[in-house]
Coordinates of C-alpha atoms in Angstrom, one line a residue:
X149 CA -16.8 -25.5 58.1
X150 CA -18.5 -22.6 57.2
X151 CA -22.3 -21.8 58.4
X152 CA -24.0 -18.6 58.4
X153 CA -24.4 -16.8 61.3
X154 CA -27.6 -15.5 63.0
X155 CA -30.4 -14.9 60.6
X156 CA -28.3 -13.3 57.9
X157 CA -28.9 -14.9 54.2
X158 CA -25.8 -15.0 52.2
X159 CA -27.3 -13.4 48.9
X160 CA -28.6 -10.4 51.3
X161 CA -25.4 -9.9 52.9
X162 CA -23.7 -9.8 49.9
X163 CA -26.1 -7.6 48.5
X164 CA -25.5 -5.1 51.3
X165 CA -21.5 -5.5 50.9
X166 CA -22.3 -4.6 47.1
X167 CA -24.1 -1.3 48.2
X168 CA -21.2 -0.3 50.5
X169 CA -18.8 -0.6 47.5
X170 CA -21.0 2.1 45.8
X171 CA -20.1 4.5 48.7
X172 CA -17.4 6.6 48.3
X173 CA -17.3 8.6 51.4
X174 CA -18.5 7.6 54.7
X175 CA -17.3 10.6 57.1
X176 CA -19.6 9.2 60.0
X177 CA -18.5 5.8 60.0
X178 CA -22.1 4.8 59.3
X179 CA -20.9 1.6 57.3
X180 CA -18.1 0.8 59.6
X181 CA -19.5 -2.2 61.0
X182 CA -20.5 -3.8 57.4
X183 CA -17.5 -6.3 57.2
X184 CA -17.2 -9.2 54.9
X185 CA -14.8 -11.2 57.4
X186 CA -15.9 -13.7 59.8
X187 CA -14.9 -15.1 63.2
X188 CA -14.0 -18.5 64.7
X189 CA -16.6 -20.1 67.4
X190 CA -14.2 -21.5 69.8
X191 CA -16.9 -24.0 71.2
X192 CA -17.5 -25.5 68.0
X193 CA -14.5 -24.7 66.1
X194 CA -16.3 -23.3 63.2
X195 CA -15.6 -20.3 60.9
X196 CA -19.0 -18.0 61.4
X197 CA -19.5 -15.7 58.3
X198 CA -20.5 -12.0 59.7
X199 CA -24.1 -11.5 60.6
X200 CA -25.4 -8.7 58.7
X201 CA -28.5 -8.7 61.2
X202 CA -26.3 -6.9 63.4
X203 CA -24.9 -4.4 61.1
X204 CA -25.5 -0.5 61.7
X205 CA -28.8 0.5 59.9
X206 CA -29.8 -3.1 59.0
X207 CA -32.8 -5.1 60.9
X208 CA -33.9 -8.6 60.0
X209 CA -36.9 -10.7 60.7
X210 CA -36.6 -12.7 63.4
X211 CA -38.8 -15.0 61.9
X212 CA -37.4 -15.8 58.4
X213 CA -34.1 -14.0 58.9
X214 CA -34.4 -11.8 55.8
X215 CA -33.5 -8.2 56.0
X216 CA -36.7 -6.1 56.3
X217 CA -35.4 -2.6 57.2
X218 CA -32.4 -0.5 55.9
X219 CA -31.9 2.6 57.8
X220 CA -28.9 4.8 56.6
X221 CA -30.7 8.3 57.3
X222 CA -28.2 11.0 58.1
X223 CA -29.4 11.9 61.4
X224 CA -26.6 15.1 61.3
X225 CA -28.3 16.7 58.3
X226 CA -26.9 20.4 59.4
X227 CA -23.6 19.0 58.7
X228 CA -23.1 17.7 55.2
X229 CA -20.0 16.7 56.3
X230 CA -21.5 13.7 57.8
X231 CA -23.5 12.3 54.9
X232 CA -22.8 9.2 52.6
X233 CA -21.6 10.0 49.2
X234 CA -22.2 7.6 46.5
X235 CA -25.4 6.2 44.7
X236 CA -28.2 3.5 45.6
X237 CA -26.6 0.7 43.9
X238 CA -29.1 -1.8 42.1
X239 CA -27.4 -4.9 44.4
X240 CA -30.5 -3.7 46.8
X241 CA -33.2 -5.1 44.4
X242 CA -31.9 -8.7 46.0
X243 CA -33.9 -7.2 49.3
X244 CA -36.8 -8.7 48.3
X245 CA -38.3 -8.7 51.7
X246 CA -37.2 -5.1 52.7
X247 CA -40.2 -3.1 54.1
X248 CA -38.5 -0.1 55.4
X249 CA -35.9 1.8 53.4
X250 CA -34.6 5.1 54.8
X251 CA -31.7 6.9 52.9
X252 CA -32.7 10.5 53.8
X253 CA -30.3 13.6 53.9
X254 CA -27.2 11.8 52.2
X255 CA -25.7 12.9 48.9
X256 CA -26.5 9.5 46.9
X257 CA -27.7 10.6 43.8
X258 CA -24.9 8.9 42.1
X259 CA -23.3 9.8 38.5
X260 CA -26.9 10.2 36.9
X261 CA -28.8 12.1 39.4
X262 CA -32.1 10.1 39.0
X263 CA -34.1 8.1 41.3
X264 CA -33.4 4.6 40.4
X265 CA -36.3 2.8 38.8
X266 CA -35.4 -0.4 40.4
X267 CA -37.1 1.0 43.6
X268 CA -40.5 0.1 42.2
X269 CA -39.3 -3.6 42.8
X270 CA -39.9 -3.8 46.1
X271 CA -43.4 -4.6 46.7
X272 CA -43.5 -5.5 50.6
X273 CA -42.3 -1.9 51.0
X274 CA -43.9 -0.1 53.5
X275 CA -41.8 3.2 54.2
X276 CA -39.3 4.9 51.7
X277 CA -37.6 8.1 52.7
X278 CA -35.6 9.6 50.2
X279 CA -35.7 13.1 51.5
X280 CA -33.1 15.7 51.3
X281 CA -31.1 13.6 48.4
X282 CA -30.5 16.3 45.4
X283 CA -32.0 14.3 42.6
X284 CA -33.0 15.4 39.0
X285 CA -35.4 14.2 36.3
X286 CA -38.7 12.4 36.7
X287 CA -39.9 10.7 39.7
X288 CA -40.2 7.1 38.2
X289 CA -44.1 6.1 37.8
X290 CA -42.7 2.3 38.6
X291 CA -43.2 3.4 42.4
X292 CA -46.6 3.1 41.5
X293 CA -46.0 -0.6 42.2
X294 CA -45.4 -0.3 45.7
X295 CA -49.4 -1.1 46.6
X296 CA -48.3 -1.7 50.3
X297 CA -46.1 1.7 50.8
X298 CA -47.5 3.8 53.6
X299 CA -44.9 6.6 53.7
X300 CA -43.3 8.4 50.8
X301 CA -41.2 11.4 51.3
X302 CA -39.2 13.0 48.5
X303 CA -39.0 16.4 50.0
X304 CA -35.8 18.3 49.7
X305 CA -34.1 20.9 48.0
X306 CA -33.7 19.9 44.5
X307 CA -35.6 22.3 42.1
X308 CA -35.0 19.6 39.0
X309 CA -37.0 16.7 40.6
X310 CA -40.7 16.9 38.7
X311 CA -43.6 14.6 38.2
X312 CA -45.0 15.1 35.1
X313 CA -47.7 12.5 35.2
X314 CA -49.1 11.8 38.7
X315 CA -51.6 9.0 38.0
X316 CA -49.1 6.6 39.5
X317 CA -49.8 8.1 42.8
X318 CA -53.7 7.0 42.8
X319 CA -52.0 3.0 43.2
X320 CA -50.8 3.8 46.3
X321 CA -54.2 3.1 48.0
X322 CA -52.7 2.6 51.7
X323 CA -50.5 5.7 51.7
X324 CA -50.9 7.8 54.9
X325 CA -47.9 10.1 54.7
X326 CA -47.0 11.9 51.3
X327 CA -44.4 14.4 51.2
X328 CA -43.4 16.1 48.0
X329 CA -41.9 19.3 49.0
X330 CA -40.2 20.8 46.5
X331 CA -40.7 18.6 43.6
X332 CA -41.8 20.2 40.1
X333 CA -45.4 19.5 39.8
X334 CA -46.4 22.5 37.4
X335 CA -47.9 20.0 34.4
X336 CA -49.8 17.9 36.9
X337 CA -53.2 19.9 36.6
X338 CA -55.4 17.4 38.1
X339 CA -53.5 16.8 40.9
X340 CA -56.6 17.4 43.7
X341 CA -58.4 14.5 41.5
X342 CA -55.3 12.1 41.8
X343 CA -54.8 12.7 45.5
X344 CA -58.7 12.5 46.2
X345 CA -58.1 8.9 45.1
X346 CA -55.9 8.0 47.9
X347 CA -58.7 8.2 51.0
X348 CA -56.2 6.5 53.5
X349 CA -54.0 10.1 53.3
X350 CA -53.5 11.5 56.7
X351 CA -50.5 13.8 55.9
X352 CA -49.8 15.4 52.6
X353 CA -47.3 18.5 52.0
X354 CA -47.2 19.8 48.4
X355 CA -45.3 23.0 49.7
X356 CA -43.0 24.9 46.9
X357 CA -44.3 22.4 44.3
X358 CA -45.3 25.3 41.5
X359 CA -49.1 24.0 41.8
X360 CA -50.9 25.5 39.0
X361 CA -54.4 26.4 39.5
X362 CA -57.0 24.0 38.2
X363 CA -60.5 23.7 37.6
X364 CA -60.8 19.8 38.2
X365 CA -62.1 19.6 41.5
X366 CA -63.3 16.6 43.1
X367 CA -66.7 16.1 42.9
X368 CA -66.7 14.3 46.2
X369 CA -64.0 14.4 48.9
X370 CA -62.6 11.4 49.4
X371 CA -60.0 12.5 52.2
X372 CA -61.8 11.9 55.5
X373 CA -58.8 11.2 57.2
X374 CA -56.6 13.8 56.4
X375 CA -55.3 15.9 59.4
X376 CA -52.3 17.9 57.8
X377 CA -52.4 19.8 54.4
X378 CA -49.7 22.1 53.5
X379 CA -49.8 23.9 50.1
X380 CA -47.6 26.5 50.9
X381 CA -45.5 28.8 49.0
X382 CA -47.2 27.6 45.6
X383 CA -47.6 31.3 44.3
X384 CA -49.6 30.5 40.8
X385 CA -52.3 28.7 43.1
X386 CA -54.6 31.4 41.9
X387 CA -58.1 30.3 42.5
X388 CA -61.2 31.8 44.3
X389 CA -61.0 30.8 48.1
X390 CA -64.8 30.9 47.9
X391 CA -64.8 28.1 45.5
X392 CA -62.0 25.7 46.5
X393 CA -62.5 22.3 47.6
X394 CA -60.2 22.8 50.5
X395 CA -62.8 23.8 53.2
X396 CA -65.1 20.8 52.8
X397 CA -62.2 18.8 54.6
X398 CA -63.3 19.0 57.9
X399 CA -60.9 16.3 59.3
X400 CA -57.9 18.7 59.0
X401 CA -56.0 19.6 62.1
X402 CA -53.2 21.9 60.5
X403 CA -53.9 23.6 57.2
X404 CA -51.5 25.6 55.5
X405 CA -52.0 28.0 52.6
X406 CA -49.5 30.9 53.1
X407 CA -48.0 32.4 50.3
X408 CA -50.7 30.8 47.9
X409 CA -52.6 33.4 45.3
X410 CA -56.0 32.2 46.5
X411 CA -58.1 35.6 46.7
X412 CA -61.8 36.9 47.7
X413 CA -63.8 35.8 50.1
X414 CA -62.7 33.2 53.0
X415 CA -65.9 31.5 53.0
X416 CA -68.3 30.5 55.8
X417 CA -67.4 26.9 55.3
X418 CA -64.1 27.7 57.0
X419 CA -66.3 27.4 60.4
X420 CA -67.2 24.4 59.8
X421 CA -64.0 22.8 60.1
X422 CA -64.0 21.8 63.8
X423 CA -61.1 20.0 64.1
X424 CA -58.9 22.7 62.9
X425 CA -56.0 23.6 65.3
X426 CA -53.4 25.9 63.2
X427 CA -54.6 27.8 60.1
X428 CA -51.9 29.6 58.1
X429 CA -53.2 31.7 55.9
X430 CA -50.5 34.7 55.4
X431 CA -48.8 35.9 52.5
X432 CA -44.8 36.4 52.5
X433 CA -44.5 38.9 49.8
X434 CA -42.2 41.9 49.2
X435 CA -43.5 44.9 51.0
X436 CA -43.8 48.5 50.2
X437 CA -42.9 51.4 52.2
X438 CA -46.3 51.1 54.1
X439 CA -45.6 47.4 54.6
X440 CA -48.2 45.9 52.4
X441 CA -47.7 43.2 50.5
X442 CA -47.3 44.1 46.5
X443 CA -45.9 41.0 45.2
X444 CA -49.2 40.0 43.8
X445 CA -52.8 42.0 43.9
X446 CA -54.5 38.9 43.5
X447 CA -53.3 37.5 46.6
X448 CA -55.6 39.6 48.8
X449 CA -58.8 38.0 50.6
X450 CA -61.9 39.3 52.8
X451 CA -62.6 37.4 55.9
X452 CA -66.0 36.6 55.8
X453 CA -65.9 33.5 57.8
X454 CA -67.3 33.0 61.3
X455 CA -64.7 31.1 63.5
X456 CA -66.7 31.1 66.7
X457 CA -67.0 27.5 67.3
X458 CA -63.6 26.3 66.1
X459 CA -62.9 25.5 69.9
X460 CA -59.5 23.7 69.0
X461 CA -58.2 26.5 67.3
X462 CA -54.6 27.4 68.3
X463 CA -53.2 29.4 65.7
X464 CA -54.5 31.9 63.0
X465 CA -52.1 33.7 61.0
X466 CA -53.7 36.3 58.2
X467 CA -50.7 38.5 57.7
X468 CA -50.7 40.5 54.7
X469 CA -53.8 38.6 53.6
X470 CA -56.5 41.0 54.2
X471 CA -57.5 43.5 51.4
X472 CA -59.7 45.6 53.9
X473 CA -61.8 44.8 56.9
X474 CA -63.3 46.3 60.2
X475 CA -61.2 44.9 63.2
X476 CA -63.7 45.0 65.6
X477 CA -65.5 42.3 63.3
X478 CA -62.4 40.3 62.9
X479 CA -62.0 40.1 66.8
X480 CA -66.3 39.1 67.1
X481 CA -65.6 36.0 64.6
X482 CA -62.7 34.8 66.8
X483 CA -63.6 31.5 68.8
X484 CA -65.6 32.0 71.6
X485 CA -65.6 28.7 73.3
X486 CA -65.1 27.9 77.2
X487 CA -61.9 27.3 77.6
X488 CA -60.7 29.5 74.5
X489 CA -57.4 27.5 73.1
X490 CA -56.6 30.5 70.7
X491 CA -53.0 31.1 71.3
X492 CA -51.4 33.3 68.5
X493 CA -53.2 35.7 66.1
X494 CA -51.3 37.3 63.3
X495 CA -52.8 40.2 61.6
X496 CA -49.6 42.2 60.4
X497 CA -49.3 44.2 56.8
X498 CA -53.4 43.9 56.5
X499 CA -55.7 47.2 55.5
X500 CA -57.9 47.2 58.5
X501 CA -59.6 50.0 59.9
X502 CA -61.7 50.8 63.3
X503 CA -60.9 50.3 67.0
X504 CA -59.7 47.3 68.9
X505 CA -62.5 46.1 71.3
X506 CA -62.0 46.8 74.7
X507 CA -62.3 43.6 75.5
X508 CA -59.0 42.4 73.9
X509 CA -57.6 42.7 77.6
X510 CA -59.7 39.5 78.4
X511 CA -57.8 37.6 75.9

């Protein structure tokens, strides 16, 4: 007599084993516990099928027995020799109750190199992490069907993964974490408008996405919960800093605009971002013999903001950003709260003049 051990569903166990067949290398033995065989229960003299709920990386619901979590992240990302090699097999579509799928830092792009479109079928999915997988081609808009998704991470090192129409992102109304670092968004000119339609966002990282300047700024900021915003290394982002909508997001704690080409005055609106803890507005470009940045003249700005009330500010990085300025005025504009939380001030490579104030020793 054959029975199902634990809460493992035979159809889902078969789906996982079929996925394993698409893995051609498993140097870390991540899937070594995934076996089809069974074992005898001596007490009942029955053959029990292997319980997939006990396999490494697999979690099942205590109530239904359905597989709800699959976490095969390569925890040794610095060692490429530990990564799974193969593809994300279509058999996983049988895991209809899946809520969590983490496959990051593995070599699972498969023969096509494309992100599987069937991932858009996991309607219950809340967490999807495919970071570090060197995909190519377009991120499938079918992912817009994942209306329960709260976490989405496609960050990585692939220069060939792109999004040409980001409107599907606006359908992810529950999304709190979005990381698209390295994904090419150069043709998505309405990116501020699209992202503004996801008011639940708390973390947004679009570093090195080839973002283009866009005048389609949202008339009203809906990102009231956003705490972390990273737009760094988007060299073509060359709007006037003073007119940017970014400074209106007063919920931000971390803002990274390093190596963008925003120019002109850093506006007084920055002084209203009372939750801000880290501001990186540096510019990492090539330097001339004097140490000044020469990569783009348009990247230079002028410090015009009064930061005296930013009592939570801990790091301010303006390296290679300021075209000119009076050093004493810069120091006078720093937070003057008690206690003062400012720990780091970076002003290297700027064209500043004047004398350092005598009270600098009290910092």
